[in-house]
XYZ file of C-alpha atoms in Angstrom:
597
model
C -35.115 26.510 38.612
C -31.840 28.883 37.982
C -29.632 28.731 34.901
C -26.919 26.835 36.889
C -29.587 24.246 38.089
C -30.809 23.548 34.765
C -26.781 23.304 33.234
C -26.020 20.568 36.058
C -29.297 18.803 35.299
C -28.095 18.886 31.812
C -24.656 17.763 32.820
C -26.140 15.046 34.849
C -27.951 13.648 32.191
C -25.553 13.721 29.327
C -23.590 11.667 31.642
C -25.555 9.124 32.563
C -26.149 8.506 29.145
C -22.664 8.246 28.796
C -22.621 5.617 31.158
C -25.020 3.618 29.925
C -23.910 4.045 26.224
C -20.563 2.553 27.590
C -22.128 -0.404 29.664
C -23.389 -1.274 26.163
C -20.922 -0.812 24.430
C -18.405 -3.009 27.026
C -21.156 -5.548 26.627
C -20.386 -5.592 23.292
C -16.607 -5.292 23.182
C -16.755 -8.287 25.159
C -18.854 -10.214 23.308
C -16.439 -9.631 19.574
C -13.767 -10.370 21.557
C -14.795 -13.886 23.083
C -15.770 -14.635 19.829
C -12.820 -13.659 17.956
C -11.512 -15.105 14.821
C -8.667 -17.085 15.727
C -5.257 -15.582 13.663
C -2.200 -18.219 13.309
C 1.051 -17.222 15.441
C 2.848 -17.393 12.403
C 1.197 -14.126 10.398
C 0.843 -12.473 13.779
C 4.643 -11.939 14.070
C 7.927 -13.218 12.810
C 9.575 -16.705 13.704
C 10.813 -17.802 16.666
C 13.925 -17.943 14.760
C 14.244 -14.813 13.653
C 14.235 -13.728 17.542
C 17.186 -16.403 18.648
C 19.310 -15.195 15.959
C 18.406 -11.997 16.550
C 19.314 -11.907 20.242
C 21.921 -14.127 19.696
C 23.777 -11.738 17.689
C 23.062 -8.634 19.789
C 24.287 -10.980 23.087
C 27.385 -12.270 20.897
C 28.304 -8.168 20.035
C 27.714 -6.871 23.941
C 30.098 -10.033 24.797
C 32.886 -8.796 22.098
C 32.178 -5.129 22.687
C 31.683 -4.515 26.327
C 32.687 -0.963 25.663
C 29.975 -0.444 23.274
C 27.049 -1.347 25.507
C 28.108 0.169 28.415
C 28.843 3.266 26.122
C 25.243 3.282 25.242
C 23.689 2.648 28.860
C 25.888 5.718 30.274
C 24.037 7.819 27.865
C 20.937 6.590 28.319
C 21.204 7.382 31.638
C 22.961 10.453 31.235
C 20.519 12.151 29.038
C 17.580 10.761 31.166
C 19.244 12.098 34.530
C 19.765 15.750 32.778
C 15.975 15.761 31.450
C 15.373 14.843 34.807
C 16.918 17.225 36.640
C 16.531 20.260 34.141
C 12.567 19.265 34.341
C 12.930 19.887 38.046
C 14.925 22.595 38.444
C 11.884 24.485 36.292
C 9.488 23.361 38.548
C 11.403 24.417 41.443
C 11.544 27.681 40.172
C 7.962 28.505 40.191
C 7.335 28.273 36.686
C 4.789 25.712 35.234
C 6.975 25.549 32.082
C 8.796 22.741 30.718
C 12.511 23.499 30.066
C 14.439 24.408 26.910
C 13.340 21.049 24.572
C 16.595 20.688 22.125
C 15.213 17.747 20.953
C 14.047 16.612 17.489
C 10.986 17.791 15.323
C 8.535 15.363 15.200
C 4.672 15.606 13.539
C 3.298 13.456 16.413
C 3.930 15.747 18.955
C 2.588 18.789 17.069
C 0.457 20.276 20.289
C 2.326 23.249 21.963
C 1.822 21.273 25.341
C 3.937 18.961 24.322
C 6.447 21.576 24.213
C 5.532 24.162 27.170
C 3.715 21.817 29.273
C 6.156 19.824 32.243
C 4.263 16.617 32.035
C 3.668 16.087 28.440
C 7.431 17.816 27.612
C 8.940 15.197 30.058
C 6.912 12.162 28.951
C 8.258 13.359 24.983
C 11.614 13.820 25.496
C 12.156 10.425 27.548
C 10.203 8.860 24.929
C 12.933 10.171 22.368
C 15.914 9.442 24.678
C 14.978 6.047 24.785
C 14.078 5.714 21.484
C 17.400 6.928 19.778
C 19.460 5.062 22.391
C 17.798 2.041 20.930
C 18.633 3.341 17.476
C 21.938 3.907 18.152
C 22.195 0.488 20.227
C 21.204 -1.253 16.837
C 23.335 0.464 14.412
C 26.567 -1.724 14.692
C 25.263 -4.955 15.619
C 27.175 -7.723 13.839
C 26.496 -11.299 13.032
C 23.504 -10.569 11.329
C 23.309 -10.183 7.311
C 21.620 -7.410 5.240
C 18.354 -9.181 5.156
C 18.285 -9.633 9.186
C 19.890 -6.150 10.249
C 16.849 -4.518 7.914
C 14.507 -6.921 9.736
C 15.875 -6.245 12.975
C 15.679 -2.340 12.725
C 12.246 -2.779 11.113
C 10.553 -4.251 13.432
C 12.351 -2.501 16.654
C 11.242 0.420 15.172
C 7.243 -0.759 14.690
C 7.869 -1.235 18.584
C 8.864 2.196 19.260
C 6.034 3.178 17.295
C 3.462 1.483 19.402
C 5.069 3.110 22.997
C 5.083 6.649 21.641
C 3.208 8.258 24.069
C 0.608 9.665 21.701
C -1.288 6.084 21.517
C -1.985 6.470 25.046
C -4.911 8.148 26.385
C -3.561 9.876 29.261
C -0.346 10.984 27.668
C -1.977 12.896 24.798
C -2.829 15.989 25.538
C -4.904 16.746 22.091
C -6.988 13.309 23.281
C -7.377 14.664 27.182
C -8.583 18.500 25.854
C -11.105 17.140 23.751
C -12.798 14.695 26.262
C -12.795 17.789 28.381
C -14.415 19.703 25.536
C -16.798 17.431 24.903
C -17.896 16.570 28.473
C -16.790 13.036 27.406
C -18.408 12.447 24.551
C -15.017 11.966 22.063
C -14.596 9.111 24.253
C -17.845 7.742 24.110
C -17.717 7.992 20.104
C -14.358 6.830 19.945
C -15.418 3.613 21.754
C -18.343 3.495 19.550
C -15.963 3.829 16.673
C -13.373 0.537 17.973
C -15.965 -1.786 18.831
C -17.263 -1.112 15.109
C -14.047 -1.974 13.613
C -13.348 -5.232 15.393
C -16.753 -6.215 14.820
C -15.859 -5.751 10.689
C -13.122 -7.856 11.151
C -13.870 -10.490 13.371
C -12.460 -9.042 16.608
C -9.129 -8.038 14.913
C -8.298 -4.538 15.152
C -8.009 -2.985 11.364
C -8.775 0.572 11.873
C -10.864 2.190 9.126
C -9.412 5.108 7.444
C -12.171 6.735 5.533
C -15.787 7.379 5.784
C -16.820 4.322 3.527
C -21.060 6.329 3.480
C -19.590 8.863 1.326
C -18.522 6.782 -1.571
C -20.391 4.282 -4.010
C -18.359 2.979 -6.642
C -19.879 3.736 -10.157
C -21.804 6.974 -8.690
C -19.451 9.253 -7.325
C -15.802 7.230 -8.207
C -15.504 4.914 -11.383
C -17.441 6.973 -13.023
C -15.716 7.431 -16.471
C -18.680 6.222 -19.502
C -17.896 2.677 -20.268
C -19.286 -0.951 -20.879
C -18.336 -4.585 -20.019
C -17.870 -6.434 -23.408
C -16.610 -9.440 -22.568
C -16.494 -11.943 -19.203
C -15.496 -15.012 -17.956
C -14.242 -16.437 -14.275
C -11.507 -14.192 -13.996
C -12.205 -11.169 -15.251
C -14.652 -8.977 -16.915
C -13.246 -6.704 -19.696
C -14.554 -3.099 -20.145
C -13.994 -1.014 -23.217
C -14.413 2.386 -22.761
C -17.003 4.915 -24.987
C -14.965 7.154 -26.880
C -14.324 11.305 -25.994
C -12.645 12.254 -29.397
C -13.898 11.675 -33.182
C -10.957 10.445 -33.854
C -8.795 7.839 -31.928
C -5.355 5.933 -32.770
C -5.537 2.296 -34.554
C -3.828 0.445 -32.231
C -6.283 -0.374 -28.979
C -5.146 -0.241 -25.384
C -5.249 -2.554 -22.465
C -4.733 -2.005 -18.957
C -3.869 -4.632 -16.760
C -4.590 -3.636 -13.519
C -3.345 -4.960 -9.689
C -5.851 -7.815 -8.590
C -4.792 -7.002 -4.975
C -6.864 -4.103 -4.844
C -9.736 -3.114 -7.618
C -9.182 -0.713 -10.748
C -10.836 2.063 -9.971
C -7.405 3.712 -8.598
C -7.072 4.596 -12.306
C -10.564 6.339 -12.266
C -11.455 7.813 -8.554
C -12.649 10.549 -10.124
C -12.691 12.932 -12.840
C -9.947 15.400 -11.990
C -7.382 12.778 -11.653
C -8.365 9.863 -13.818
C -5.921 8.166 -15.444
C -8.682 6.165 -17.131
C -10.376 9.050 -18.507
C -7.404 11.099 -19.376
C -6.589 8.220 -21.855
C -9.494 8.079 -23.205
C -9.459 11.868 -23.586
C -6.301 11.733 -25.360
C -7.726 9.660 -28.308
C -7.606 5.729 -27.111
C -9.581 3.038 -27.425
C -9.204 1.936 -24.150
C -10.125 -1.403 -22.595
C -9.426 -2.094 -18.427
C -9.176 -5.321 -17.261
C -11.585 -6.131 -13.822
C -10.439 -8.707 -11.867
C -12.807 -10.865 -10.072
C -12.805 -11.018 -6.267
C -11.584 -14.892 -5.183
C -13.279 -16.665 -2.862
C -12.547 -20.816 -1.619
C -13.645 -21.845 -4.999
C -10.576 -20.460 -7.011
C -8.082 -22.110 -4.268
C -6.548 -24.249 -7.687
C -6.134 -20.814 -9.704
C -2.452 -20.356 -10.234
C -0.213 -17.302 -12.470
C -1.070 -19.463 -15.634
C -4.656 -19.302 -15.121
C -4.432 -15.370 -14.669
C -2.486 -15.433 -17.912
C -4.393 -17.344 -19.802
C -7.977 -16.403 -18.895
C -6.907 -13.073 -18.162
C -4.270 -11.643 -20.534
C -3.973 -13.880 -23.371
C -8.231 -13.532 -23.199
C -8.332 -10.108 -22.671
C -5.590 -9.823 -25.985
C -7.915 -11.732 -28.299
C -11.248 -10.486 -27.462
C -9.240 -6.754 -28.223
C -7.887 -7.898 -31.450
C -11.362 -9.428 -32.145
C -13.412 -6.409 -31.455
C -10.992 -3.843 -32.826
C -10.436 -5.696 -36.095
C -6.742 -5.027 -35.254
C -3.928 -8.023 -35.381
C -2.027 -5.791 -32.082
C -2.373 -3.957 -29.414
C -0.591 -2.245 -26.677
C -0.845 -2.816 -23.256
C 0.255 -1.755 -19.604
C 1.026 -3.687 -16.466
C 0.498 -2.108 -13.295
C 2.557 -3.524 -10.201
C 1.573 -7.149 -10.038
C -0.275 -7.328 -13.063
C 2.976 -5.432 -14.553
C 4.990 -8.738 -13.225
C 2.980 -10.776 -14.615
C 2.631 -8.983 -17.842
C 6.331 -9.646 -18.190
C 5.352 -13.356 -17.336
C 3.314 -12.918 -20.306
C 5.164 -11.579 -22.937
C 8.271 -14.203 -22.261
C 5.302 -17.012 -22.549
C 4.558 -15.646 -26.411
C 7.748 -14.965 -26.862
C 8.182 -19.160 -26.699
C 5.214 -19.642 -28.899
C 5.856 -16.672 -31.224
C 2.575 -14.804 -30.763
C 3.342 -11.319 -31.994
C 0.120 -9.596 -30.587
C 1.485 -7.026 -28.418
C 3.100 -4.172 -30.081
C 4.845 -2.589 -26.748
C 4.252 -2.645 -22.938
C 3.965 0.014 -20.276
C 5.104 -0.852 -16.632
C 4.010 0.902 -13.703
C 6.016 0.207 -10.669
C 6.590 -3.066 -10.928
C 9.542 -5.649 -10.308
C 10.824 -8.620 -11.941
C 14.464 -8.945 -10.351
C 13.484 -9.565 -7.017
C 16.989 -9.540 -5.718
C 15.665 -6.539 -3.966
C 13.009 -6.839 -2.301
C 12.839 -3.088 -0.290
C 10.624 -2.317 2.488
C 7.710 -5.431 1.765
C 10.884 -7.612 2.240
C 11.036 -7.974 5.829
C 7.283 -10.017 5.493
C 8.816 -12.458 2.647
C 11.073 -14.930 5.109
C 9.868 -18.313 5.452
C 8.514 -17.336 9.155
C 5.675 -15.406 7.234
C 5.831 -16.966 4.224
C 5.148 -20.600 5.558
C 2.453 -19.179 7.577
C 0.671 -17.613 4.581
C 0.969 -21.068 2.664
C -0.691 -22.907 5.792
C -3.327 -20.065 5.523
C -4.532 -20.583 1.855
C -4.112 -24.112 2.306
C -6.320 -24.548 4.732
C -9.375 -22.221 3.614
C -8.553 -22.059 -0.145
C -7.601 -18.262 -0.323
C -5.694 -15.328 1.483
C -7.764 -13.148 3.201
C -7.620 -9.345 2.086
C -7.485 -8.664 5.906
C -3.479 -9.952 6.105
C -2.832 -7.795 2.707
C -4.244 -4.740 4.601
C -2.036 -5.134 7.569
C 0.579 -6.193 6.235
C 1.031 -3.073 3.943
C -0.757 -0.943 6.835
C 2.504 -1.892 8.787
C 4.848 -0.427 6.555
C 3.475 2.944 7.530
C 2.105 2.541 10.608
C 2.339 6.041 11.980
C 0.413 6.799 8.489
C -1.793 4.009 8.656
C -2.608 2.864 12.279
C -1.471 4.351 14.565
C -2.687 8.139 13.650
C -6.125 7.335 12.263
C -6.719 5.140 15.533
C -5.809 8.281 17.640
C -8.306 9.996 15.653
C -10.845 7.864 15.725
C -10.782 6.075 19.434
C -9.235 8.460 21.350
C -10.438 11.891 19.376
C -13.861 10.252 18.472
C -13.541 11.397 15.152
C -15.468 10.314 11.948
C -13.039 9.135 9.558
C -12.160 11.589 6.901
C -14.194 11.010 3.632
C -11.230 10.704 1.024
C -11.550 8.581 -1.960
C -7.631 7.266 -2.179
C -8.498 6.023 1.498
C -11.789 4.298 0.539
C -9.931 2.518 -2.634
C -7.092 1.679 -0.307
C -9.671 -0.103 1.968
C -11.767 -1.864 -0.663
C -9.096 -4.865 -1.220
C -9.496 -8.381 -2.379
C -8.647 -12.270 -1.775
C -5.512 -14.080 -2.979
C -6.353 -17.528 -4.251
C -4.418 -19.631 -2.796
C -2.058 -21.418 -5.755
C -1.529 -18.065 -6.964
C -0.542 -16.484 -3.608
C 2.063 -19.335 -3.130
C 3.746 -19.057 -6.471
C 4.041 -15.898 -6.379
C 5.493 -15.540 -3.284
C 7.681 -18.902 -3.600
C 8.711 -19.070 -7.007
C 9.141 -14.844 -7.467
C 9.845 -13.095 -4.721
C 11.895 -15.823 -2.592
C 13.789 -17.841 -5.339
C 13.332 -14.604 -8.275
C 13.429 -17.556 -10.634
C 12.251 -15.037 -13.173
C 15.438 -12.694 -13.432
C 17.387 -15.802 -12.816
C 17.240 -19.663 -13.929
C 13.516 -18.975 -15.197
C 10.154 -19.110 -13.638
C 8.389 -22.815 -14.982
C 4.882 -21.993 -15.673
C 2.795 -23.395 -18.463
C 4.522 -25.951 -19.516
C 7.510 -23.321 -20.413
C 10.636 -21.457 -18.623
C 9.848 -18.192 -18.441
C 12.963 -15.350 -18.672
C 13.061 -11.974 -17.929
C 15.307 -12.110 -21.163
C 12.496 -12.650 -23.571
C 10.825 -9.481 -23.041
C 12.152 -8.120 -25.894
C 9.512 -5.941 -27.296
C 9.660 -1.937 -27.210
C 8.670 -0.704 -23.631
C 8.373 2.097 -20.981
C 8.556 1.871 -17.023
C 7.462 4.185 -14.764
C 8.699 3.641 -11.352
C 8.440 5.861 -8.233
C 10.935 7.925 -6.101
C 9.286 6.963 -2.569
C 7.652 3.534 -3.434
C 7.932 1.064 -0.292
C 6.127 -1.560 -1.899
C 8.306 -1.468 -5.614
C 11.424 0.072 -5.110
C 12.398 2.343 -8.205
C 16.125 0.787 -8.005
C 14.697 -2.939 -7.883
C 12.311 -1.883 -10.693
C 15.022 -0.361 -12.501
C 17.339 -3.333 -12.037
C 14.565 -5.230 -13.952
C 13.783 -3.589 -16.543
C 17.181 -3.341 -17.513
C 17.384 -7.228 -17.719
C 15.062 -7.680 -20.443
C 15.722 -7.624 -23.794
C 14.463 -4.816 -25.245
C 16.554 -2.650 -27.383
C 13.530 -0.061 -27.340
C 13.421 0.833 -23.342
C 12.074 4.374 -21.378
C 12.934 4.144 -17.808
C 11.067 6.956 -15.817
C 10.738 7.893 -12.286
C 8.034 9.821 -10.918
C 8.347 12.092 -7.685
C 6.221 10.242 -4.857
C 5.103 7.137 -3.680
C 3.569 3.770 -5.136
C 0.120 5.319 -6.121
C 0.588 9.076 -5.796
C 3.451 9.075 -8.037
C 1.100 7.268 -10.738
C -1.942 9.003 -9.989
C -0.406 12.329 -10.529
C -2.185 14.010 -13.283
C -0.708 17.251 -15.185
C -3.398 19.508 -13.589
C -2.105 19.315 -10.321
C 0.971 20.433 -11.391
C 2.457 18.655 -8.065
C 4.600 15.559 -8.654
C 7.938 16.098 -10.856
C 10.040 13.494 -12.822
C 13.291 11.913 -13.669
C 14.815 10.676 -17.107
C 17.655 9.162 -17.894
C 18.106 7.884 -21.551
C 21.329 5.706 -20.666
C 21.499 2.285 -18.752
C 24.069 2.128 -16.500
C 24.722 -1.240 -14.475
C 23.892 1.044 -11.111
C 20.595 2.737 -10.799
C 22.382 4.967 -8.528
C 24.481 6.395 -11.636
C 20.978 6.256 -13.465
C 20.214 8.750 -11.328
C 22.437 10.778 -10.561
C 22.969 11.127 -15.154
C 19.077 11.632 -14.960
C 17.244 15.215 -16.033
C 14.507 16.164 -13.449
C 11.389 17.293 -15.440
C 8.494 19.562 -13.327
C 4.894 18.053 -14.069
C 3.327 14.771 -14.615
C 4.665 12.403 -16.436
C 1.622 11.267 -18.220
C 2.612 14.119 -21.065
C 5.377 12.080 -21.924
C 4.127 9.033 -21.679
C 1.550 9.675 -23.737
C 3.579 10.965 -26.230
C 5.722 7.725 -26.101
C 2.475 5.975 -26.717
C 1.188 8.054 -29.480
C 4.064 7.041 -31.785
C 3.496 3.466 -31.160
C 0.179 3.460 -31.434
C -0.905 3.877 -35.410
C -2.876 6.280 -37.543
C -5.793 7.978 -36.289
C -9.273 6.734 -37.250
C -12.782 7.279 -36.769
C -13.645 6.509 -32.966
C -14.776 3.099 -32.645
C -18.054 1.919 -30.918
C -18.413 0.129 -27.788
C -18.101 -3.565 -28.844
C -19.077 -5.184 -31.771
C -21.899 -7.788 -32.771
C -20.207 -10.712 -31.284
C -19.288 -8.534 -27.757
C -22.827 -6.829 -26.866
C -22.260 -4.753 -23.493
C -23.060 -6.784 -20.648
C -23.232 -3.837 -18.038
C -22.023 -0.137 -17.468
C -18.783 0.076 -16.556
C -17.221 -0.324 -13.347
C -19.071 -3.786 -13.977
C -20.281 -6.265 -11.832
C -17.018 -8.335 -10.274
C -15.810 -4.932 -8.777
C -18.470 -4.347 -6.459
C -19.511 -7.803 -6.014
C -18.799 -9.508 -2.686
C -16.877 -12.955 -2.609
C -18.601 -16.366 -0.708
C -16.225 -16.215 1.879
């Protein structure tokens, strides 16, 4: 048999292997999908509502301002006709080039052939034609108020995300080369790849960003030396083993998110936040929430506050021998640190010596980016959620927040790994980002009810506990750290916050970056600057534009905020005491434990 022979009965076979990998896989595609998990209309999309008013208001405008829409259509169709013709007049010319491309830069269409080839060139640019002239279309529409022009825009534009012409398998030229490359195979994989994901999540599609096989949490992430000293339903408590002979008096807590798991503070040794405490002479305890399930559906803020930090406060002042300690909120668990503190405020408990925020609102009068998913159209349909199976599934959190970067977040790692075949990349932000938890279900709903709709808090007072809670009673010394790029906690919302408490002893910092790189930042990366600003003007726009921009972390200066508020030093204490005897190496148990769902 010759060499050719043998390649085409080589050919032959990879492909009908191919074939019959795919009839299986169809065969299972289809079977997910008939059994799908069924997802209410009203967290699929928003209102019906929300579109009336919405068209209504866009009809009303193209009634008032006839000039303005046809305006718009002649250049739409002006700038298509020129593509058009200048696309042909190339061709005509014997050239298989595409013509001059004016247009705008754009990371999606990084491939020269988008550029130099006819087809892909002319397929980009009417993409961006259309997509500006919808832009521009959307730009003066009135009738609509702040909230609904933002929602308007923000979901137009998740639209014209999902038509670029990247998603689509035969207008992306990096997907068509590699199927060519690989005989096929990319596509086989990449089919391989979907029908895993929507079997992981019940037939919906939640694409996974990171190769989960090269991570275990408390092997190769969480890793900083540590035990559990103390647990109950909510949360375990870990204090961690001293680095240093000597440490400061005053003890530490961290009060971490509970919508995703601690560990972001301690992926790894390089840029542990965890261990870089510790390092810096601490006695450090972190807070472990546990992972909800049907049977916490009655758990509400107050529980969280009183099993959680009140607990957590007197088990530290019990093992440290100390009568305060310091502690630090971290986005929700910053809110309801604040929640906290105006709660002993009211009852006079003097345990907490200062507070750290990090990114975290209490004025919810601005809600940024995460805004457009707190209407009643979502919210309503998140309360008939939890109230039907006791908790909010960590799927809807994942979306939800996947959708406010969905270039970032779906629709680029699904290119990747569907259309490229791709394994996911094995990156431990990703695989913390994708290990998130439940919501129980009274908690969910006063949060988002009594917080971020009404912002009782920062107004008439939040009624929890048999108290009304102010944003006025936080009165102790604190620092914020908010960040530049944050689309979850706005720096200017968290700003306007933090300068509603009552503090006469406030730090206001903002850190270069977004909601978790701009925390997770540490000094030897020598990446992420920061802003200070040791005034408090009423406009967080004149905060910054007074504000001194600092190169480097801001965990130096933090740290040195800390130190002076912290006490003497003293000889480094031991893990627990006779009354707290560890109860397991830290991470603990409740972070890798799986919820009865």
């Amino acid at each position: 048999m010759t060499t050719d022979q043998e390649n085409k009965g080589q050919d032959l076979s990879e492909l009908n292997d191919n074939v019959a990998r795919i009839e299986e896989l169809s065969q299972r595609l289809a079977n997910i999908m008939a059994h799908r998990k069924t997802v209410r209309p009203s967290l699929q999309a928003p209102g019906q509502e929300f579109y009336v008013k919405t068209a209504g208001s866009v009809w009303a405008d193209m009634m008032a301002n006839p000039s303005k829409m046809i305006e718009h259509q002649v250049s739409f169709w002006g700038k298509t006709l020129e593509h058009a013709m200048e696309a042909q007049a190339a061709l005509a010319a014997g050239d298989f080039k595409a013509p001059e491309d004016p247009g705008p830069k754009d990371r999606r269409f990084s491939n020269p052939l988008w550029d130099t080839h006819p087809y892909y060139n002319y397929v980009k640019q009417q993409y961006q034609i259309a997509s500006q002239t919808m832009e521009d279309a959307l730009k003066d529409v009135e009738g609509l108020d702040d909230e609904g022009t933002k929602r308007m825009k923000f979901f137009t534009q998740q639209i014209m995300d999902m038509m670029s012409p990247t998603n689509f398998l035969a207008t992306n030229p990096d997907a068509m080369e590699r199927a060519v490359e690989t005989k096929g195979q990319s596509l086989v994989q990449g089919l391989e790849n979907l029908v895993a994901d929507l079997e992981a999540n019940d037939g919906e599609l939640l694409v996974k960003l990171v190769d989960e096989s090269a991570f275990e949490v408390g092997k190769n992430i969480a890793t900083t030396p540590g035990q559990v000293v103390f647990r109950n339903r909510m949360m375990e408590l870990i204090q961690y083993a001293p680095s240093t002979e000597k440490v400061h008096e005053t003890p530490l807590i961290i009060f971490p998110p509970w919508i995703n798991k601690f560990y972001i503070l301690d992926l790894k040794e390089q840029n542990s936040l965890i261990k870089w405490i510790v390092d810096q002479g601490y006695t450090l305890f972190v807070v472990s929430w546990v992972n909800p399930d049907a049977s916490y559906a009655d758990v509400g803020m107050g529980d969280y506050i009183e099993d959680g930090y009140l607990a957590a406060m007197r088990e530290v002042k019990a093992i440290t021998k100390q009568k305060k300690v310091n502690v630090v909120g971290y986005c929700i668990a910053g809110t309801t640190l604040s929640l906290t503190l105006s709660l002993m405020k009211k009852h006079g408990d003097k345990s907490v010596n200062s507070a750290t925020f990090f990114t975290t609102l209490t004025d919810f009068s601005d809600q940024g980016e995460v805004g457009v998913f707190l209407d009643d159209d979502f919210v309503d349909g998140i309360e008939e959620e939890v109230t039907e199976n006791g908790y909010l599934d960590s799927f809807f959190m994942s979306r939800t927040f996947s959708f406010l970067r969905p270039r970032d977040l779906i629709y680029g790692p699904a290119i990747n790994s569907y259309m490229l075949g791709k394994t996911p990349p094995a990156f431990d932000l990703l695989y913390w980002n994708g290990d998130s938890t439940n919501l129980p279900a009274k908690m969910a709903v006063e949060y988002l009810r009594g917080l971020c709709q009404n912002n009782s808090f920062a107004t008439d007072g939040f009624d929890l506990l048999g108290e009304r809670l102010s944003i006025k009673d936080v009165d102790i010394p604190l620092c914020a750290v908010a960040c530049e790029t944050d689309h979850i906690a706005a720096w200017k919302a968290s700003y306007d916050g933090i300068r509603k408490m009552g503090s006469k002893d406030k730090t206001f910092i903002v850190s270069q970056s977004g909601h978790i790189a701009g925390i997770v930042n540490p000094p030897s990366k020598k990446k992420y600057g920061h802003y200070t600003n040791e005034d408090w003007p009423e406009s967080s726009g004149d905060w910054m534009a007074g504000a001194t921009f600092n190169e480097g972390s801001w965990w130096g200066r933090w740290g040195a905020w800390l130190a002076k508020r912290s006490g003497k030093h003293i000889d480094a204490r031991e893990v627990g005491d006779s009354s707290h005897k560890p109860l397991a190496p830290a991470p603990g148990t409740y972070v890798v434990a799986k919820p009865n769902v």
